Coordinates of C-alpha atoms and ligand atoms in Angstrom, one line a residue:
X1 CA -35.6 1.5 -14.6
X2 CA -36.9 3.9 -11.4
X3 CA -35.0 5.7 -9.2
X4 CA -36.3 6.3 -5.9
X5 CA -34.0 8.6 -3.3
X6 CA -37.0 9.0 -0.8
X7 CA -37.7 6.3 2.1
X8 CA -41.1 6.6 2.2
X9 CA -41.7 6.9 -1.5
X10 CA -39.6 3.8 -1.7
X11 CA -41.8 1.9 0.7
X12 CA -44.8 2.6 -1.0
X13 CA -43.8 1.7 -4.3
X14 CA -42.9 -1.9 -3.0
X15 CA -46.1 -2.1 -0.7
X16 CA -48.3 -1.5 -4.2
X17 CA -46.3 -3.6 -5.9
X18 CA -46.5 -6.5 -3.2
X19 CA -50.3 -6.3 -3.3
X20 CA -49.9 -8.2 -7.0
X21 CA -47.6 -10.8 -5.6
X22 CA -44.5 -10.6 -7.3
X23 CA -41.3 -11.6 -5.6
X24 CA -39.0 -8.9 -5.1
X25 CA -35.4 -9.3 -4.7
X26 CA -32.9 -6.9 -3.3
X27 CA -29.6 -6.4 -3.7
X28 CA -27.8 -4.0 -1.0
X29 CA -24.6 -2.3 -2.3
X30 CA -22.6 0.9 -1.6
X31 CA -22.4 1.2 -5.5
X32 CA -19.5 1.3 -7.6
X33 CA -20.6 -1.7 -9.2
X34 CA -18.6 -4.1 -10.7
X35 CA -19.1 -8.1 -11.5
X36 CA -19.0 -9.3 -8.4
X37 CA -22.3 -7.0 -7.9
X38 CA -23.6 -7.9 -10.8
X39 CA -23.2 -11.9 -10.0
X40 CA -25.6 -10.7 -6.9
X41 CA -27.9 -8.5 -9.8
X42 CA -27.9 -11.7 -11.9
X43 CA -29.3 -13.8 -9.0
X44 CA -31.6 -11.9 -8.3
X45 CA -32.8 -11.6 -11.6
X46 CA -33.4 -15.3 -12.1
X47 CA -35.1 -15.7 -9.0
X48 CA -38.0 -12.6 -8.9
X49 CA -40.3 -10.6 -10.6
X50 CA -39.0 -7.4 -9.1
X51 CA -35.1 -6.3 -8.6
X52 CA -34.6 -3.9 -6.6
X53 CA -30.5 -2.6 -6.2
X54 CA -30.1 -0.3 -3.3
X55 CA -27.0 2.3 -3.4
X56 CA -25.9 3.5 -0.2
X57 CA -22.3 4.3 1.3
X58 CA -23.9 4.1 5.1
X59 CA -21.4 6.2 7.3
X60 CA -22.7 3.9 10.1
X61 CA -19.9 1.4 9.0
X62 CA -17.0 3.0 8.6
X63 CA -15.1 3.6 12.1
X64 CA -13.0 6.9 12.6
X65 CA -10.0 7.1 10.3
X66 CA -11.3 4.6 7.6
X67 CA -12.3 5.1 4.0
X68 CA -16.1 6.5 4.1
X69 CA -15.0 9.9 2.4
X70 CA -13.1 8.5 -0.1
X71 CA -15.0 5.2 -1.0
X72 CA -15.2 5.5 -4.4
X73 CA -18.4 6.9 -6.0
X74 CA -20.0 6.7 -9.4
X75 CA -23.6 6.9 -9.7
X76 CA -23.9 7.2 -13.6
X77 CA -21.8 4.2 -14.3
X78 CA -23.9 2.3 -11.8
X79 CA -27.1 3.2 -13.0
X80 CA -26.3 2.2 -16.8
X81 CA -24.6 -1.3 -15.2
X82 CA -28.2 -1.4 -13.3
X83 CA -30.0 -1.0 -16.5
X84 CA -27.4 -3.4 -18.6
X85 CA -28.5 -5.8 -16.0
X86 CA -32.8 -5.0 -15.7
X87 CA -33.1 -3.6 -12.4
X88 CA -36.3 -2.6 -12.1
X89 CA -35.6 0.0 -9.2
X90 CA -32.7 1.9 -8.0
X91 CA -32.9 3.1 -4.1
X92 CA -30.1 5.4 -3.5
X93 CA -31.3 7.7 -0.4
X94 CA -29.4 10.5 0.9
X95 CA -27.5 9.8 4.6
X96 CA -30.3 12.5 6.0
X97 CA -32.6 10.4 5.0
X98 CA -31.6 7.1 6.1
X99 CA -29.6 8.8 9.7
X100 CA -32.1 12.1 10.2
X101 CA -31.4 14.8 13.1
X102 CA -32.1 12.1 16.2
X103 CA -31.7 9.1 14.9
X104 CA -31.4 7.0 17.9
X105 CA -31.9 3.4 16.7
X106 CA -29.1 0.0 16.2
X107 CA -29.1 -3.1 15.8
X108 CA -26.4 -5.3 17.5
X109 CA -26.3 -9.1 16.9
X110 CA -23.6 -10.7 19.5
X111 CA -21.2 -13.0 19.6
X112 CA -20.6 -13.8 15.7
X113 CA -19.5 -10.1 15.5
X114 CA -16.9 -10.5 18.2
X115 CA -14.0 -12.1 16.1
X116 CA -12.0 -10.9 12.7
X117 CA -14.0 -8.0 11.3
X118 CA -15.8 -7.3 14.2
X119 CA -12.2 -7.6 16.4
X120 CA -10.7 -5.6 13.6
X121 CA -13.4 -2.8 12.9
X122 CA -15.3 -2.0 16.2
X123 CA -18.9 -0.9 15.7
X124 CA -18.8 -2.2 11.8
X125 CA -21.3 -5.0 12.3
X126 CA -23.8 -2.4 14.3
X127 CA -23.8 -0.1 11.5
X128 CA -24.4 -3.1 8.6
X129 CA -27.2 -4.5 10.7
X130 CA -28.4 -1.7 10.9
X131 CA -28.6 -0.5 7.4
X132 CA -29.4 -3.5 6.4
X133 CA -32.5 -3.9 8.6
X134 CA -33.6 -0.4 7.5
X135 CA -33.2 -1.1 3.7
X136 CA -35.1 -4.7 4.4
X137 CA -38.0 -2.3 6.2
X138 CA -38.1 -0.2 3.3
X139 CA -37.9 -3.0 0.2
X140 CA -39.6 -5.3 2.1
X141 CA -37.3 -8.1 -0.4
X142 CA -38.9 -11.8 -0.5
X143 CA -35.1 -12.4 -1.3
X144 CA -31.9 -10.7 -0.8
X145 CA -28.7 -11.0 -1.7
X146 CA -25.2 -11.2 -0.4
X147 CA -21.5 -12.5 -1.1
X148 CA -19.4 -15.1 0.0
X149 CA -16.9 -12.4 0.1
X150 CA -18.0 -10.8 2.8
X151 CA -18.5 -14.3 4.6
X152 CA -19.0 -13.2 8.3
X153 CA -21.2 -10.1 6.8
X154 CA -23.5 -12.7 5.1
X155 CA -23.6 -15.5 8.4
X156 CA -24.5 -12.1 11.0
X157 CA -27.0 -10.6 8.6
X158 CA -28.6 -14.5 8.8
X159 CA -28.2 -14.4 12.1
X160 CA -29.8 -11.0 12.8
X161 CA -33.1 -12.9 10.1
X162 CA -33.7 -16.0 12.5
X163 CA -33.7 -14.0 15.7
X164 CA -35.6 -11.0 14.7
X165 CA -38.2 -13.2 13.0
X166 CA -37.6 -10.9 9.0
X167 CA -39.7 -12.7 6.2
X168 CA -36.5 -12.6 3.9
X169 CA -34.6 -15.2 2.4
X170 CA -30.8 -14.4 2.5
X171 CA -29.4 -16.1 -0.7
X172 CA -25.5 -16.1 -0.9
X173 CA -23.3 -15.9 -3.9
X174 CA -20.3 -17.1 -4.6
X175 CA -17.1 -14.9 -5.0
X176 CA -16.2 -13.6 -8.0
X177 CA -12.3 -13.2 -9.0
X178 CA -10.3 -11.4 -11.7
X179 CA -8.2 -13.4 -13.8
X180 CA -5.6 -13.8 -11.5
X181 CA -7.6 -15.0 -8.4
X182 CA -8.5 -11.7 -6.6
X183 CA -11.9 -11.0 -5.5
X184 CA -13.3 -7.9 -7.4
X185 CA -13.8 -5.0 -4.8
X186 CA -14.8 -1.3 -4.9
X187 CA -11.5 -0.8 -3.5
X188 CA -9.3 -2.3 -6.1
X189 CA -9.0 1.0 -8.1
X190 CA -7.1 2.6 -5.2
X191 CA -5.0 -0.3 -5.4
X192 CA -1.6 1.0 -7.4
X193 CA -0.5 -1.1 -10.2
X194 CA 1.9 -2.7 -8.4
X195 CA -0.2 -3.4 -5.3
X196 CA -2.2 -5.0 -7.4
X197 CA -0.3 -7.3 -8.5
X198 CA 1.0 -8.5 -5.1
X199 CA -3.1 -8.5 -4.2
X200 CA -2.9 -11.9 -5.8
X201 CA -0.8 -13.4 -3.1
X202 CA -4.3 -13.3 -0.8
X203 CA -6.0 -15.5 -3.3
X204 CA -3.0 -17.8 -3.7
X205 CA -2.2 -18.6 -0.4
X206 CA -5.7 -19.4 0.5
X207 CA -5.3 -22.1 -2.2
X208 CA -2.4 -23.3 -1.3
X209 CA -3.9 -23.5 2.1
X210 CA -6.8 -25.8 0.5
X211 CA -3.9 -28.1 -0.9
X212 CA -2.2 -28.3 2.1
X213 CA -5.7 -29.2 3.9
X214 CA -6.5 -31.8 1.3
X215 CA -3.2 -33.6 2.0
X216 CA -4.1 -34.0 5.8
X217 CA -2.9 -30.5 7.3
X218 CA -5.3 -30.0 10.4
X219 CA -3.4 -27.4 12.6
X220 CA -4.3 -23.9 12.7
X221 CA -0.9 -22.5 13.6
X222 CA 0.8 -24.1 10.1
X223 CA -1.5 -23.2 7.7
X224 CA -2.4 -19.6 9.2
X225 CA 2.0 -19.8 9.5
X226 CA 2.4 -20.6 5.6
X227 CA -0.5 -18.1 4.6
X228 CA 1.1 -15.4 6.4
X229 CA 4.7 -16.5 4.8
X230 CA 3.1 -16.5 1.7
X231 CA 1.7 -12.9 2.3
X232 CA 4.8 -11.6 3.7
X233 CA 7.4 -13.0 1.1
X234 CA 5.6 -10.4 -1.2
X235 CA 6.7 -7.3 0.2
X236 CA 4.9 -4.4 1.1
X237 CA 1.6 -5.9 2.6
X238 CA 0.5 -5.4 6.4
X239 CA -1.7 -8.2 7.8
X240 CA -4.4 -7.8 9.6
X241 CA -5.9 -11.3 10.9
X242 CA -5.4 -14.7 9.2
X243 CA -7.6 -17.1 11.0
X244 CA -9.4 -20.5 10.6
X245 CA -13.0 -19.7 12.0
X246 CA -16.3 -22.5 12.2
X247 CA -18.3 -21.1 9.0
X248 CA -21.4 -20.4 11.1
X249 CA -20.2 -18.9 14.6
X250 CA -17.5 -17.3 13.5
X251 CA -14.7 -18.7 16.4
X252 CA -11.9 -19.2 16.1
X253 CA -10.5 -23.1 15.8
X254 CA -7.3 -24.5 16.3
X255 CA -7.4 -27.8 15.1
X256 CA -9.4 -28.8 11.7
X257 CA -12.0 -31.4 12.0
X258 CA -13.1 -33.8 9.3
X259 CA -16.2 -33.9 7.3
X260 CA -16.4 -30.5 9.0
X261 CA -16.7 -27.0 6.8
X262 CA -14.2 -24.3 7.9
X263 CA -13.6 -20.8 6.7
X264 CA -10.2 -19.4 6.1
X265 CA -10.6 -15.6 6.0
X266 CA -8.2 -12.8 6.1
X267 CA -7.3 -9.1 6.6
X268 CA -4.8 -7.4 4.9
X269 CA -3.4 -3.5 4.1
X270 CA -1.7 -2.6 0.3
X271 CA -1.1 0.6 0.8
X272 CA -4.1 2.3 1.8
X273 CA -6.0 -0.1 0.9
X274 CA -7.8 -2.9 3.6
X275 CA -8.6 -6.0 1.7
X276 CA -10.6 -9.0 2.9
X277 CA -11.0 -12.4 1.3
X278 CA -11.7 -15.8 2.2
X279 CA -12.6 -19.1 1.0
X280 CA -14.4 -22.4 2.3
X281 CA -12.7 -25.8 3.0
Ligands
AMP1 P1 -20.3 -3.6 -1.2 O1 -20.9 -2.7 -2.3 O2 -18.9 -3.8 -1.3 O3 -20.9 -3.3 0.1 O4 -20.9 -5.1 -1.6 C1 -22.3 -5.3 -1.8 C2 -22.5 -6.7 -1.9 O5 -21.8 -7.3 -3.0 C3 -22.1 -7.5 -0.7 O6 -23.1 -8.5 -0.4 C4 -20.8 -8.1 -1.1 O7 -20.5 -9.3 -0.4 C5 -21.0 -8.4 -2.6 N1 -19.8 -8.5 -3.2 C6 -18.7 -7.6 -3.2 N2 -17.7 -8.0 -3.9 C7 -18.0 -9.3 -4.4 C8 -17.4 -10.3 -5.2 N3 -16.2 -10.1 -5.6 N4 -18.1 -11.4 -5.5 C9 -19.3 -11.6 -5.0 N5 -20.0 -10.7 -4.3 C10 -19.4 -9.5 -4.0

C-alpha cells in the first residue's frame, strides 16, 4: 500500500496508472474507519483493479460550533484497516493542500440540499460537493463509493455527476449496523455508554415505522408522531428533523404513495453527539 499526501503527486500517479486501463475505485472518508467503511473498501475491491481510500476531515463541512476539531482522528489504525482490506493507495492531503491561501472555488448543487441536512447544517452540502469534486479531479475514480447512511449525501453527490457531466459511476452501499440496529459512525465513540444504548431507539423506531407502513399507515404526521414518541420515551435525546422525504429530490411528503419508494431519515443529539440515520420504504 502507497501513501500519497500531495495533490499533484496524487494525480499523477492515477493518470500513469489510467494509461494501462485498470479501473480505479475510490472510496472518500474522513478516516477513522470502521465496518461501515470497510463495507464501501470491500466494494470497491470487488469491482476494480485499483482502490484508492482518501482520508480527509474537510473543514469545508463542518459549520461554526460543530465537531471538525474534535472529529476523531486515527491515522495508524486506518492505515493498517486500509491494508487488512488491499487498498492499493491511501490519499490523505493536508487542509493547505486541498484549501491553499486563496482558494476561491465551490460547488453548490440546489434544491436537493434545501431540506433536512441541508435545513439543518447550512453550507454542509457546499463544502461536501466540493471536496468531493476535488478528490474526483485528483483520483479521477471509474467508480466511487458512498453509503446509504448518508442518503441525501449520496442522491446530491449523483446529482452534482449528471449535471456537471463527471465520468464516475456513484455506487451506493447499504448501511451497516451494530448488533443492536445502529448504524456504525465515527462518532459513536463520543457516544457515553449510556447514550449508547438509548442510540438504539433511532434504529428501532425506523422499524417500527416500516411495520406500521406495511400495515397501510400513509400519513406523514403519525408515523413522523410515533418515531418522535419513540425517540422521546427514551430520555435524554434532542431531535433534530424526523421527516418522510421522496428518495430522489429530497422534499418533503405528507402522504405515502404506493408502489412508490420513500426515505425516512432523521436527526438527532445524545449528548454532544449529532446522529443521522435513515432507512428506505
Ligand atoms: P465519513 O467518514 O463518515 O464521511 O463516511 C465516509 C463514507 O462512509 C460515506 O460515504 C458514508 O456514507 C459511509 N459510511 C459511514 N458510515 C457508514 C455505515 N454505517 N454503513 C455504510 N456506509 C457508511
Amino acid at each position: 500500500m502507497i501513501e500519497i499526501a500531495n495533490p499533484e503527486e496524487m494525480q499523477e500517479t492515477i493518470i500513469g496508472l489510467k494509461k494501462s486501463g485498470k479501473r480505479i475505485g475510490v472510496v472518500p472518508t474522513m478516516g477513522y474507519l470502521h465496518e461501515g467503511h470497510r463495507a464501501l473498501i470491500r466494494d470497491a475491491r470487488k469491482e476494480n483493479e485499483l482502490v484508492v481510500l482518501t482520508i480527509f476531515v474537510n473543514p469545508a463541512q463542518f459549520g461554526q460550533g460543530e465537531d471538525f476539531d474534535r472529529y476523531p482522528r486515527d491515522i495508524e489504525r486506518d492505515r493498517q484497516a486500509a491494508i487488512d482490506e488491499q487498498v492499493d493507495y491511501i490519499f490523505h492531503p493536508s487542509i493547505g493542500d486541498m484549501y491553499p491561501e486563496g482558494y476561491a472555488t465551490y460547488v453548490d448543487v440546489e434544491n436537493i440540499t434545501e431540506t433536512l441536512e441541508g435545513e439543518w447544517r447550512p453550507g454542509h452540502f457546499r463544502g461536501v460537493t466540493t471536496i468531493v469534486l476535488k478528490l474526483f479531479q485528483i483520483t479521477q475514480p471509474d467508480n466511487a463509493y458512498f453509503g446509504q447512511k448518508d442518503a441525501q449525501q449520496l442522491m446530491v453527490i449523483k446529482k452534482m455527476v449528471s449535471d456537471l457531466h463527471i465520468p464516475v459511476k456513484i455506487k451506493r452501499v447499504p448501511t451497516v449496523r451494530e448488533k443492536d440496529g445502529l448504524a456504525l459512525s465515527s462518532r459513536n465513540v463520543y457516544l457515553s455508554p449510556g447514550e449508547r444504548q438509548q442510540a438504539a431507539v433511532l434504529y428501532r423506531a425506523l422499524q417500527r415505522a416500516e411495520v406500521d407502513i406495511r400495515r397501510g399507515e400513509r400519513s406523514r404526521d403519525i408515523i413522523v408522531g410515533m418515531i418522535r414518541d419513540m425517540i422521546k420515551a427514551v430520555g435524554n435525546i434532542s431531535i433534530d428533523y424526523v421527516e418522510i422525504v421522496d428518495p430522489v429530490t429530497f422534499r418533503k411528503v405528507q402522504f405515502l404513495e404506493n408502489n412508490r419508494e420513500h426515505c425516512i431519515a432523521l436527526a438527532v443529539r445524545i449528548g454532544k453527539v449529532r446522529l443521522i440515520d435513515n432507512i428506505f420504504v
